[in-house]
DNA sequence: CGGCAATAGTTGCATATACAATACTTGCAG
DNA sequence: CTGCAAGTATTGTATATGCAACTATTGCCG
């Protein structure tokens, strides 16, 4: 009865994509936060530290770009990690920029947290099934690519 | 080179599901907020009002449950909408509970915002493709079901 | 009726998020 | 060299989010 067309009517998206993603984010992040909380980190902080470890000392702006988040958000997200001594902020080469780096304590903390992260990821894999998680990852990755504002690509001129 | 096993090795999820979902949420919500902002609403507020319209006057706790969000989050999310006069909070039947309802102004505002929402959704559909959006919806809906804490289901005993 | 567990909502605290406005540098044009 | 545009980060403001603690009611048990 909800089908209004007799033949060859293409199905269309129903409901709000935004609300769905938000809801999923709320549910999922609680699992990660519950596990990572045992190591004293939130999911976002774990991810932030992972990027700093991976990308080495770098400027806040570049880090924000890498994580596709607003620079002002990053500034604030850095604060608790700097206060805890897990990251350091030193003057950058350029007088107007800074340099963010992982500290030894930060590296230790992250390695410890990584074990908790693994458990969280395994719980999610278990609840959703690995195939579904992989499908979700693929779909999200594709979507992120399609939504990303195409930057000039080439270094021409 | 990244493939380490010669044959019959099942692929496994790579990377962090939490971070991916969060990133997608950030990107997507900006499209909706940009459109809905023209009507003076955020995406979350639009969804909240939709629920109140749909579920009629109801208690905050029930609304929070319907939206699968923490009750304290709801309390705070209601505030700007109450202040704007789009929702009303009256004493509930029970002395300890309240009743949240849409106002006439709220209904008007929401109907106006709905046009902006449609544009946002169309933009997303266009950028991702309707098929991909539908696949994403399905996957998210399934995941939400699987993550939902199974309530007692039956009213046994 | 008196006390106490259960229920409903809010507040305290900390973080996450982004847009707009601001501060500070740098670099270039004149 | 001066001044202004561009680049980089931060602050102001407002919302979103959840856990823990708290307040207020209700309802029941004795």
Coordinates of C-alpha atoms (C1' of nucleotides) in Angstrom, one line a residue:
Chain A
X1 CA 0.0 0.0 0.0
X2 CA 2.9 2.3 0.5
X3 CA 3.9 1.5 -3.1
X4 CA 2.1 4.0 -5.2
X5 CA 3.4 3.1 -8.6
X6 CA 2.5 -0.1 -10.4
X7 CA 5.6 -0.6 -12.4
X8 CA 9.2 0.5 -12.9
X9 CA 9.2 3.2 -10.2
X10 CA 12.7 3.7 -8.9
X11 CA 13.0 3.5 -5.1
X12 CA 14.2 6.8 -3.4
X13 CA 15.8 7.6 -0.1
X14 CA 13.4 7.9 2.7
X15 CA 13.9 10.0 5.8
X16 CA 16.8 12.1 6.9
X17 CA 20.4 11.1 6.3
X18 CA 21.7 13.6 8.8
X19 CA 19.6 12.3 11.7
X20 CA 20.5 8.7 11.0
X21 CA 24.2 9.4 10.9
X22 CA 23.9 11.4 14.1
X23 CA 22.0 8.7 15.9
X24 CA 24.5 6.1 14.8
X25 CA 27.4 8.3 15.9
X26 CA 25.8 8.7 19.4
X27 CA 25.3 5.0 19.8
X28 CA 28.7 3.9 18.5
X29 CA 30.7 6.5 20.3
X30 CA 29.4 5.4 23.6
X31 CA 31.0 1.9 23.1
X32 CA 34.4 3.5 22.3
X33 CA 34.2 6.0 25.0
X34 CA 33.2 3.4 27.6
X35 CA 36.3 1.3 26.6
X36 CA 38.7 4.2 26.1
X37 CA 37.5 5.9 29.2
X38 CA 39.2 3.1 31.2
X39 CA 42.4 4.5 29.8
X40 CA 41.3 8.1 30.5
X41 CA 40.7 9.1 26.9
X42 CA 37.7 9.9 24.7
X43 CA 37.3 8.5 21.2
X44 CA 38.0 11.9 19.7
X45 CA 41.2 12.3 21.8
X46 CA 42.4 8.9 20.8
X47 CA 42.0 9.7 17.1
X48 CA 43.6 13.1 17.5
X49 CA 46.7 11.6 19.2
X50 CA 46.9 8.9 16.5
X51 CA 47.1 11.6 13.9
X52 CA 49.8 13.5 15.8
X53 CA 51.8 10.3 16.2
X54 CA 51.3 9.4 12.5
X55 CA 51.9 12.8 11.0
X56 CA 54.7 13.9 13.3
X57 CA 55.2 17.4 14.6
X58 CA 52.9 19.6 12.5
X59 CA 51.0 22.8 12.5
X60 CA 47.5 23.0 14.0
X61 CA 46.1 24.0 10.7
X62 CA 47.6 21.1 8.9
X63 CA 46.3 18.7 11.6
X64 CA 42.8 20.2 11.3
X65 CA 42.9 19.8 7.6
X66 CA 44.1 16.2 7.9
X67 CA 41.2 15.4 10.3
X68 CA 38.8 17.5 8.2
X69 CA 37.7 19.5 11.2
X70 CA 37.4 23.2 11.8
X71 CA 40.7 24.8 13.1
X72 CA 38.9 26.3 16.0
X73 CA 37.5 22.9 17.0
X74 CA 41.0 21.6 16.9
X75 CA 42.4 24.4 19.1
X76 CA 39.9 23.4 21.8
X77 CA 40.3 19.7 21.4
X78 CA 44.0 20.1 21.9
X79 CA 43.7 21.8 25.3
X80 CA 42.9 18.8 27.5
X81 CA 45.7 16.8 25.9
X82 CA 48.2 19.6 26.3
X83 CA 47.1 20.1 29.9
X84 CA 47.6 16.4 30.5
X85 CA 51.1 16.6 29.0
X86 CA 50.4 14.1 26.2
X87 CA 50.9 16.6 23.5
X88 CA 53.2 19.6 23.3
X89 CA 52.7 23.0 21.6
X90 CA 55.9 24.8 20.6
X91 CA 56.5 27.8 18.4
X92 CA 56.5 26.9 14.8
X93 CA 59.1 27.9 12.3
X94 CA 56.8 30.6 11.1
X95 CA 56.1 33.2 13.8
X96 CA 52.4 32.9 13.3
X97 CA 52.2 29.1 13.5
X98 CA 52.8 26.5 16.2
X99 CA 54.0 23.0 16.2
X100 CA 52.1 20.2 17.8
X101 CA 53.9 17.0 18.8
X102 CA 53.4 13.9 20.8
X103 CA 55.3 13.6 24.1
X104 CA 56.8 10.5 25.6
X105 CA 54.0 10.3 28.1
X106 CA 51.5 10.8 25.3
X107 CA 53.0 7.9 23.3
X108 CA 52.8 5.7 26.4
X109 CA 49.2 6.7 27.1
X110 CA 48.2 6.1 23.5
X111 CA 49.8 2.7 23.3
X112 CA 47.9 1.8 26.5
X113 CA 44.7 3.2 25.1
X114 CA 45.1 1.3 21.9
X115 CA 44.4 -2.0 23.7
X116 CA 41.1 -0.6 24.9
X117 CA 40.4 0.7 21.4
X118 CA 40.9 -2.8 20.0
X119 CA 38.4 -4.2 22.5
X120 CA 35.9 -1.6 21.5
X121 CA 36.4 -2.3 17.8
X122 CA 36.0 -6.0 18.4
X123 CA 32.8 -5.4 20.3
X124 CA 31.5 -3.4 17.4
X125 CA 32.6 -6.0 14.9
X126 CA 31.0 -8.7 17.0
X127 CA 27.7 -6.9 17.3
X128 CA 27.4 -5.8 13.7
X129 CA 29.3 -8.5 12.1
X130 CA 32.6 -8.0 10.3
X131 CA 31.0 -8.0 6.9
X132 CA 28.6 -5.2 7.8
X133 CA 31.4 -3.2 9.4
X134 CA 33.5 -3.5 6.3
X135 CA 30.5 -2.5 4.1
X136 CA 29.9 0.5 6.4
X137 CA 33.5 1.5 6.2
X138 CA 33.5 1.3 2.4
X139 CA 30.3 3.3 2.1
X140 CA 31.5 6.0 4.5
X141 CA 34.9 6.3 2.7
X142 CA 33.2 6.6 -0.6
X143 CA 30.8 9.2 0.8
X144 CA 33.6 11.2 2.4
X145 CA 35.4 11.3 -1.0
X146 CA 32.3 12.5 -2.8
X147 CA 31.6 15.1 -0.2
X148 CA 35.1 16.4 0.0
X149 CA 35.5 19.8 -1.7
X150 CA 37.7 19.1 -4.6
X151 CA 40.9 21.1 -4.1
X152 CA 42.9 22.3 -7.1
X153 CA 44.4 18.8 -7.4
X154 CA 47.4 19.7 -9.5
X155 CA 50.2 22.0 -8.5
X156 CA 50.0 23.8 -11.8
X157 CA 50.9 27.4 -12.5
Chain B
X1 CA 52.1 -5.7 -1.0
X2 CA 49.6 -5.1 1.6
X3 CA 48.1 -8.5 1.1
X4 CA 50.0 -10.8 3.4
X5 CA 48.1 -14.0 2.9
X6 CA 48.4 -16.0 -0.3
X7 CA 45.0 -17.6 -0.3
X8 CA 41.6 -17.8 1.4
X9 CA 42.3 -15.1 4.0
X10 CA 39.1 -13.4 5.0
X11 CA 39.3 -9.6 4.8
X12 CA 38.8 -7.8 8.1
X13 CA 37.7 -4.3 9.0
X14 CA 40.5 -1.8 8.9
X15 CA 40.7 1.4 10.9
X16 CA 38.3 2.9 13.4
X17 CA 34.6 2.8 12.8
X18 CA 34.0 5.5 15.4
X19 CA 36.3 8.0 13.7
X20 CA 34.8 7.3 10.3
X21 CA 31.3 7.9 11.5
X22 CA 32.2 11.0 13.3
X23 CA 34.0 12.4 10.3
X24 CA 31.0 11.7 8.1
X25 CA 28.7 13.2 10.6
X26 CA 30.7 16.4 10.7
X27 CA 30.7 16.7 6.9
X28 CA 27.1 15.9 6.4
X29 CA 25.7 18.0 9.2
X30 CA 27.3 21.0 7.7
X31 CA 25.2 20.7 4.5
X32 CA 22.0 20.4 6.5
X33 CA 23.0 23.1 8.9
X34 CA 23.8 25.5 6.1
X35 CA 20.4 25.0 4.5
X36 CA 18.4 24.8 7.7
X37 CA 20.3 27.8 9.0
X38 CA 18.4 29.9 6.5
X39 CA 15.3 29.0 8.4
X40 CA 17.0 29.6 11.7
X41 CA 17.3 26.0 12.8
X42 CA 20.0 23.5 13.2
X43 CA 19.7 19.9 12.0
X44 CA 19.3 18.6 15.5
X45 CA 16.5 21.1 16.2
X46 CA 14.7 20.2 13.0
X47 CA 14.7 16.6 14.0
X48 CA 13.7 17.3 17.5
X49 CA 10.7 19.3 16.4
X50 CA 9.8 16.7 13.9
X51 CA 9.5 14.2 16.7
X52 CA 7.4 16.4 18.8
X53 CA 5.1 17.0 15.9
X54 CA 4.9 13.3 15.2
X55 CA 4.5 12.0 18.7
X56 CA 2.3 14.7 20.0
X57 CA 2.5 16.2 23.5
X58 CA 4.7 13.8 25.4
X59 CA 7.0 13.7 28.4
X60 CA 10.7 14.6 28.0
X61 CA 11.8 11.1 29.0
X62 CA 9.7 9.5 26.4
X63 CA 11.0 11.9 23.8
X64 CA 14.5 11.2 24.8
X65 CA 13.9 7.5 24.5
X66 CA 12.3 7.9 21.1
X67 CA 15.3 9.8 19.9
X68 CA 17.7 7.4 21.7
X69 CA 19.5 10.3 23.4
X70 CA 20.4 11.0 27.0
X71 CA 17.6 12.7 28.9
X72 CA 20.0 15.4 30.0
X73 CA 20.9 16.2 26.5
X74 CA 17.3 16.5 25.6
X75 CA 16.7 18.9 28.5
X76 CA 19.3 21.2 27.1
X77 CA 18.4 20.8 23.4
X78 CA 14.9 21.9 24.3
X79 CA 15.9 25.1 25.8
X80 CA 16.5 27.2 22.7
X81 CA 13.3 25.9 21.1
X82 CA 11.3 26.7 24.2
X83 CA 12.9 30.2 24.4
X84 CA 12.0 30.8 20.8
X85 CA 8.4 29.8 21.5
X86 CA 8.4 26.9 19.1
X87 CA 7.8 24.3 21.7
X88 CA 6.0 24.5 25.0
X89 CA 6.6 22.9 28.4
X90 CA 3.6 22.4 30.6
X91 CA 3.2 20.5 33.8
X92 CA 2.5 16.8 33.0
X93 CA -0.2 14.7 34.5
X94 CA 2.2 13.4 37.0
X95 CA 3.6 16.0 39.3
X96 CA 7.2 15.0 38.6
X97 CA 6.9 15.0 34.8
X98 CA 6.3 17.6 32.1
X99 CA 4.6 17.7 28.8
X100 CA 6.4 18.9 25.7
X101 CA 4.2 20.1 22.8
X102 CA 4.6 22.0 19.5
X103 CA 3.2 25.5 19.3
X104 CA 1.5 27.1 16.4
X105 CA 4.6 29.2 15.7
X106 CA 6.6 26.0 16.0
X107 CA 4.5 24.2 13.4
X108 CA 4.9 27.1 11.0
X109 CA 8.6 27.3 11.6
X110 CA 9.0 23.7 11.0
X111 CA 7.0 23.6 7.8
X112 CA 9.1 26.4 6.5
X113 CA 12.3 24.7 7.5
X114 CA 11.1 21.5 5.9
X115 CA 11.6 23.1 2.4
X116 CA 15.2 23.8 3.3
X117 CA 15.6 20.3 4.6
X118 CA 14.4 19.0 1.3
X119 CA 17.0 21.0 -0.5
X120 CA 19.7 19.7 1.8
X121 CA 18.6 16.1 1.3
X122 CA 18.5 16.6 -2.4
X123 CA 22.0 18.0 -2.4
X124 CA 23.2 15.0 -0.5
X125 CA 21.3 12.7 -2.8
X126 CA 22.9 14.4 -5.7
X127 CA 26.4 14.3 -4.4
X128 CA 26.4 10.8 -3.2
X129 CA 23.8 9.3 -5.6
X130 CA 20.5 8.1 -4.5
X131 CA 21.5 4.4 -4.6
X132 CA 24.4 5.1 -2.2
X133 CA 22.2 7.1 0.1
X134 CA 19.7 4.3 0.3
X135 CA 22.4 1.8 0.9
X136 CA 23.8 4.0 3.6
X137 CA 20.3 4.3 5.2
X138 CA 19.8 0.6 5.2
X139 CA 23.2 -0.1 6.7
X140 CA 22.7 2.5 9.4
X141 CA 19.2 1.2 10.2
X142 CA 20.5 -2.3 10.5
X143 CA 23.3 -1.2 12.7
X144 CA 21.1 0.8 15.0
X145 CA 18.9 -2.3 15.5
X146 CA 21.9 -4.5 16.3
X147 CA 23.3 -1.9 18.7
X148 CA 20.1 -1.2 20.5
X149 CA 20.1 -2.7 23.9
X150 CA 17.4 -5.4 23.7
X151 CA 14.7 -4.4 26.1
X152 CA 12.7 -7.1 27.9
X153 CA 10.5 -7.5 24.8
X154 CA 7.8 -9.4 26.4
X155 CA 5.7 -8.3 29.4
X156 CA 6.2 -11.7 31.1
X157 CA 6.0 -12.3 34.8
Chain C
dC1 C1' 1.1 8.0 58.7
dG2 C1' 6.3 7.5 58.2
dG3 C1' 10.0 6.1 55.7
dC4 C1' 12.1 4.6 51.6
dA5 C1' 12.7 2.8 47.0
dA6 C1' 11.5 4.0 42.4
dT7 C1' 10.6 7.4 38.9
dA8 C1' 11.3 11.9 36.3
dG9 C1' 13.7 15.7 35.4
dT10 C1' 17.5 19.0 35.9
dT11 C1' 22.1 20.7 37.0
dG12 C1' 27.3 20.3 37.3
dC13 C1' 31.1 19.2 34.7
dA14 C1' 33.8 18.2 30.7
dT15 C1' 34.3 17.6 25.9
dA16 C1' 33.0 18.3 20.8
dT17 C1' 31.6 21.2 17.1
dA18 C1' 31.5 25.3 13.9
dC19 C1' 30.9 30.2 12.3
dA20 C1' 32.2 34.8 13.0
dA21 C1' 35.3 38.0 14.8
dT22 C1' 39.7 39.0 16.4
dA23 C1' 45.0 39.1 17.2
dC24 C1' 49.2 38.4 15.4
dT25 C1' 52.6 37.6 11.6
dT26 C1' 54.4 37.7 7.3
dG27 C1' 55.2 39.3 2.8
dC28 C1' 54.7 42.2 -0.9
dA29 C1' 53.6 46.5 -3.4
dG30 C1' 54.6 51.1 -3.8
Chain D
dC1 C1' 60.1 51.7 5.0
dT2 C1' 55.0 51.8 5.2
dG3 C1' 50.7 49.9 4.7
dC4 C1' 47.8 46.5 3.5
dA5 C1' 46.5 41.8 1.9
dA6 C1' 47.2 37.1 3.0
dG7 C1' 48.1 33.5 6.2
dT8 C1' 47.7 31.3 11.0
dA9 C1' 45.9 30.6 15.2
dT10 C1' 42.7 31.8 18.9
dT11 C1' 38.6 33.7 21.3
dG12 C1' 33.5 34.7 21.5
dT13 C1' 29.2 32.6 21.2
dA14 C1' 25.9 29.0 20.8
dT15 C1' 24.6 24.3 20.4
dA16 C1' 25.3 19.1 21.1
dT17 C1' 26.6 15.3 24.0
dG18 C1' 26.7 12.1 28.1
dC19 C1' 27.8 10.7 32.9
dA20 C1' 27.2 11.5 37.7
dA21 C1' 25.0 13.9 41.2
dC22 C1' 21.1 16.1 42.7
dT23 C1' 16.0 17.5 43.4
dA24 C1' 11.3 16.6 43.5
dT25 C1' 7.4 13.3 43.4
dT26 C1' 5.1 9.3 43.7
dG27 C1' 3.8 5.0 45.5
dC28 C1' 4.2 1.4 48.5
dC29 C1' 5.2 -1.2 52.7
dG30 C1' 4.6 -1.6 57.3

